[in-house]
XYZ file of C-alpha atoms in Angstrom:
310
model
C 45.253 85.545 -225.229
C 44.571 82.027 -224.816
C 45.844 80.439 -228.264
C 48.565 77.993 -228.529
C 49.687 75.665 -230.915
C 51.968 72.418 -230.745
C 54.134 70.757 -233.160
C 53.700 67.689 -233.702
C 50.048 68.284 -232.888
C 49.966 65.409 -230.393
C 52.911 66.887 -228.268
C 53.970 66.298 -225.658
C 52.807 62.715 -226.024
C 53.950 62.490 -229.826
C 57.534 64.004 -230.919
C 59.879 64.242 -233.819
C 62.507 61.701 -234.182
C 66.019 62.711 -235.847
C 67.647 59.309 -237.242
C 71.477 60.051 -238.188
C 72.167 57.223 -241.086
C 74.744 56.000 -243.095
C 74.558 56.256 -246.763
C 74.669 52.434 -247.770
C 74.239 52.680 -251.519
C 74.234 55.768 -253.854
C 74.007 55.120 -257.508
C 73.791 58.087 -260.011
C 73.255 55.257 -262.777
C 75.837 56.914 -265.070
C 77.145 53.612 -265.624
C 75.003 50.090 -265.246
C 76.061 48.532 -261.848
C 73.691 45.409 -261.462
C 70.569 46.600 -262.616
C 68.153 44.482 -264.981
C 66.229 45.546 -268.029
C 63.311 43.465 -268.523
C 61.812 40.314 -266.411
C 59.632 37.323 -266.953
C 55.997 38.127 -267.840
C 57.043 41.428 -269.619
C 55.206 41.717 -273.190
C 55.678 45.580 -274.187
C 56.322 45.484 -277.826
C 57.940 49.115 -277.857
C 59.550 51.475 -275.127
C 61.347 48.726 -273.398
C 63.707 50.144 -270.826
C 66.992 51.307 -271.972
C 69.981 52.801 -270.118
C 70.496 55.777 -272.048
C 70.824 59.685 -272.322
C 67.146 60.253 -272.969
C 65.448 61.900 -275.921
C 62.878 64.333 -275.080
C 59.234 64.020 -276.735
C 56.171 66.420 -276.535
C 52.586 66.053 -277.388
C 49.702 68.207 -278.095
C 49.462 72.095 -278.076
C 50.504 73.822 -275.808
C 53.254 71.216 -276.091
C 53.328 68.598 -272.840
C 56.415 66.996 -272.228
C 55.932 63.029 -272.205
C 59.998 61.777 -271.870
C 62.126 63.764 -270.426
C 65.063 65.508 -272.756
C 67.650 65.320 -269.640
C 68.320 62.735 -266.951
C 68.031 64.152 -263.219
C 71.928 64.137 -262.338
C 73.533 67.464 -262.437
C 75.960 67.912 -265.284
C 78.194 66.131 -266.376
C 75.359 63.313 -265.541
C 73.457 62.405 -268.818
C 72.560 58.814 -268.289
C 69.270 57.373 -266.653
C 67.137 54.347 -267.054
C 64.382 55.444 -269.488
C 61.674 53.426 -271.245
C 63.111 53.772 -274.744
C 64.735 56.601 -277.166
C 63.318 57.425 -280.446
C 65.097 59.823 -282.925
C 66.050 63.342 -281.841
C 62.567 65.447 -282.888
C 60.537 62.515 -283.502
C 56.787 62.048 -282.334
C 55.959 61.180 -278.813
C 54.757 58.019 -280.115
C 57.550 56.481 -281.979
C 59.466 54.948 -279.135
C 56.711 55.068 -275.907
C 55.745 51.814 -274.120
C 53.154 50.250 -276.634
C 51.116 46.713 -275.904
C 51.879 45.596 -272.286
C 54.409 46.296 -269.894
C 58.288 46.853 -269.315
C 60.417 45.929 -266.312
C 63.417 47.598 -264.415
C 64.647 45.488 -261.791
C 67.758 47.087 -259.243
C 70.368 45.361 -257.661
C 69.729 43.070 -254.737
C 70.992 44.934 -251.385
C 71.989 43.148 -248.073
C 70.266 44.974 -245.442
C 69.608 42.333 -242.941
C 71.906 44.090 -240.374
C 70.394 47.209 -240.338
C 67.521 48.142 -237.852
C 65.937 50.835 -240.506
C 66.649 51.497 -243.934
C 65.493 54.297 -246.313
C 65.370 54.170 -250.307
C 65.071 57.414 -252.172
C 64.914 57.683 -256.095
C 64.035 60.235 -258.744
C 61.377 59.215 -261.078
C 59.381 60.462 -264.037
C 55.862 59.348 -265.404
C 54.476 60.775 -268.700
C 51.033 59.839 -269.574
C 49.412 61.464 -272.419
C 47.338 61.122 -275.439
C 44.701 58.527 -274.834
C 46.214 57.023 -271.942
C 44.111 57.496 -268.723
C 43.952 53.918 -267.411
C 47.322 53.471 -266.737
C 50.005 53.645 -264.091
C 53.619 53.686 -262.709
C 54.237 50.738 -260.359
C 57.026 50.649 -257.723
C 57.319 47.459 -255.563
C 59.709 46.122 -253.084
C 60.934 42.353 -252.419
C 62.489 41.005 -249.321
C 63.315 37.778 -251.227
C 65.379 38.735 -254.285
C 62.189 39.295 -256.648
C 60.015 35.974 -255.604
C 57.367 38.099 -254.219
C 56.530 41.813 -254.127
C 54.850 44.462 -252.157
C 53.535 47.512 -253.500
C 55.838 50.643 -252.620
C 53.886 53.212 -254.583
C 51.361 53.671 -257.363
C 51.747 56.667 -259.667
C 47.974 56.669 -261.358
C 48.021 60.104 -263.485
C 50.630 62.079 -265.367
C 53.503 63.297 -263.286
C 56.047 64.622 -266.003
C 58.494 65.861 -263.694
C 61.463 64.659 -261.995
C 60.511 64.141 -258.536
C 62.163 62.390 -255.548
C 60.462 60.063 -253.759
C 61.810 58.609 -250.013
C 60.517 55.514 -248.292
C 61.261 53.675 -245.188
C 61.677 49.974 -246.370
C 61.268 48.299 -242.997
C 57.775 49.445 -243.216
C 56.943 47.655 -245.889
C 59.041 44.489 -245.980
C 61.666 43.018 -243.381
C 65.040 43.893 -243.841
C 67.145 41.001 -245.320
C 69.878 39.853 -247.261
C 67.564 40.082 -250.831
C 65.926 43.355 -250.805
C 65.369 44.720 -254.373
C 63.015 47.285 -256.282
C 61.035 46.995 -259.429
C 59.777 49.699 -261.919
C 57.074 48.716 -264.039
C 55.614 50.970 -266.586
C 52.878 49.565 -268.990
C 50.706 50.933 -271.829
C 47.175 48.589 -271.281
C 43.799 49.036 -272.324
C 43.225 52.068 -274.190
C 46.498 52.812 -275.998
C 47.982 56.182 -275.563
C 51.426 57.469 -274.884
C 53.492 56.262 -271.931
C 57.055 57.109 -270.562
C 58.826 56.307 -267.291
C 62.339 57.174 -266.293
C 64.404 56.314 -263.130
C 67.613 58.109 -261.864
C 69.528 58.576 -258.872
C 68.864 55.689 -256.374
C 70.198 55.729 -252.786
C 69.666 53.677 -249.583
C 70.590 54.727 -246.444
C 70.779 52.537 -243.134
C 70.193 53.004 -239.528
C 71.475 50.672 -236.650
C 71.202 52.127 -232.955
C 73.875 51.965 -230.424
C 72.540 49.515 -227.822
C 74.332 51.544 -225.044
C 73.218 54.826 -226.100
C 71.371 57.260 -223.665
C 67.934 58.131 -224.834
C 68.005 61.821 -224.563
C 64.166 62.209 -224.285
C 63.654 59.589 -221.470
C 66.898 59.934 -219.989
C 67.533 56.410 -220.029
C 68.693 53.558 -222.278
C 67.480 53.531 -225.655
C 65.190 51.206 -227.069
C 66.166 47.661 -228.189
C 65.010 44.555 -229.829
C 67.358 41.663 -228.588
C 68.150 38.501 -230.540
C 66.140 35.518 -230.123
C 67.079 32.790 -227.817
C 67.647 29.828 -228.708
C 68.075 30.443 -232.297
C 67.721 28.340 -234.372
C 64.982 26.852 -232.270
C 62.256 24.026 -231.909
C 59.878 24.229 -230.530
C 59.698 27.498 -228.778
C 62.095 30.638 -228.186
C 62.314 33.524 -226.121
C 62.576 37.437 -227.551
C 63.720 40.250 -224.884
C 63.014 43.938 -225.757
C 63.583 47.055 -223.869
C 61.477 50.563 -224.213
C 62.931 53.818 -222.816
C 59.393 55.127 -222.136
C 56.306 53.672 -221.232
C 53.839 53.374 -224.216
C 51.979 51.112 -226.893
C 54.106 48.243 -228.240
C 54.249 45.632 -231.136
C 55.765 42.440 -231.687
C 54.947 40.605 -234.659
C 56.394 37.874 -236.454
C 56.754 37.743 -240.478
C 57.597 34.839 -242.905
C 60.085 35.702 -245.526
C 57.910 37.100 -248.282
C 56.541 39.603 -245.539
C 53.372 38.047 -244.672
C 52.613 38.445 -241.079
C 52.544 35.414 -239.331
C 51.703 36.008 -235.485
C 51.006 39.119 -233.478
C 53.036 38.385 -230.315
C 52.743 41.359 -228.086
C 50.193 44.503 -229.038
C 49.708 46.655 -225.755
C 50.697 49.256 -223.526
C 54.022 48.558 -221.751
C 56.127 50.029 -219.029
C 59.815 51.557 -219.432
C 62.520 48.876 -219.172
C 62.662 45.317 -220.134
C 60.082 42.835 -221.511
C 59.928 39.273 -222.306
C 57.811 37.170 -224.898
C 57.738 33.467 -225.860
C 56.948 32.383 -229.016
C 55.802 28.869 -229.718
C 56.128 28.633 -233.224
C 52.650 28.747 -233.901
C 50.761 31.365 -236.145
C 47.644 33.401 -235.377
C 45.337 30.737 -236.120
C 46.944 28.535 -233.884
C 48.704 26.334 -236.643
C 52.430 25.269 -236.673
C 54.341 27.263 -239.000
C 57.107 25.342 -241.254
C 60.889 25.146 -241.285
C 62.802 28.331 -242.397
C 63.758 31.817 -241.947
C 61.329 34.210 -240.200
C 61.415 37.865 -239.074
C 60.381 39.479 -235.947
C 59.834 43.279 -235.780
C 59.083 45.723 -232.673
C 57.164 48.993 -232.788
C 57.029 51.544 -230.418
C 55.986 54.944 -231.224
C 58.816 56.316 -233.856
C 61.025 53.221 -232.844
C 61.021 50.091 -235.207
C 63.323 47.422 -235.374
C 63.613 44.061 -236.895
C 65.805 40.704 -236.561
C 65.749 37.216 -238.274
C 65.120 34.066 -236.512
C 65.052 30.520 -237.649
C 62.716 27.550 -236.932
C 63.884 23.842 -237.237
C 61.137 21.134 -237.330
């Protein structure tokens, strides 16, 4: 009777997109493969990250689980990364994080050939007792850990194994030095803090440049490699849109900082060409080195690497 609904809300102008990804990396962490326990600047006096079968702890009445008794991986898996272990049956405060922060670093992943990439992991964050002012921090780096971008913050108790999934290239450019860190802290007013990480996986997506776009009926969108590359003083970037719409082309430095927005407007379907003169948004000349450029148009996003020589 005149009632209608659309899904998604903006349809037909908006639509769902399905990506068929490849599993790039899967780690149930039953063995320790390239992870680093601890980092410069850590100052926790207890509850340091370990690779172990977690020993569960509870607190209060009714009992609240602070540290998990089991890892997340289905049997026969038993191992995860966890912030310390006390003795079975011990008090919740015997081996929880105390006095500062403790850091867990993932291996470094080479994702520079991927157009998109997704990371998923299962995490646990127990916050109890007097702890109400701490958070569990998860960050991502595109330069092996020289600088970090926040991926998520867990400000309150979340004492369950929870799967989290993020699209990496919406946070940092995809490079050969993608890394993740997990930081648990007991700061300010001391209390009970426990964290755990298990079952990390990375999926990648690289489109077939010649694939037909089933929605628009034309060729799929594509971001081409700039030419010349390396370059001085200028370079040309070509990209293709399958449908008319808003498009944005941005330049980032190796740490993921936005340097220049080259294109941000409505564009027709088909080929587009943009030049970059090596200047930032303030008109200053950028230094020599590796930079990344990213095209975003609707659900499509693709990044590539370029090099400036001065």
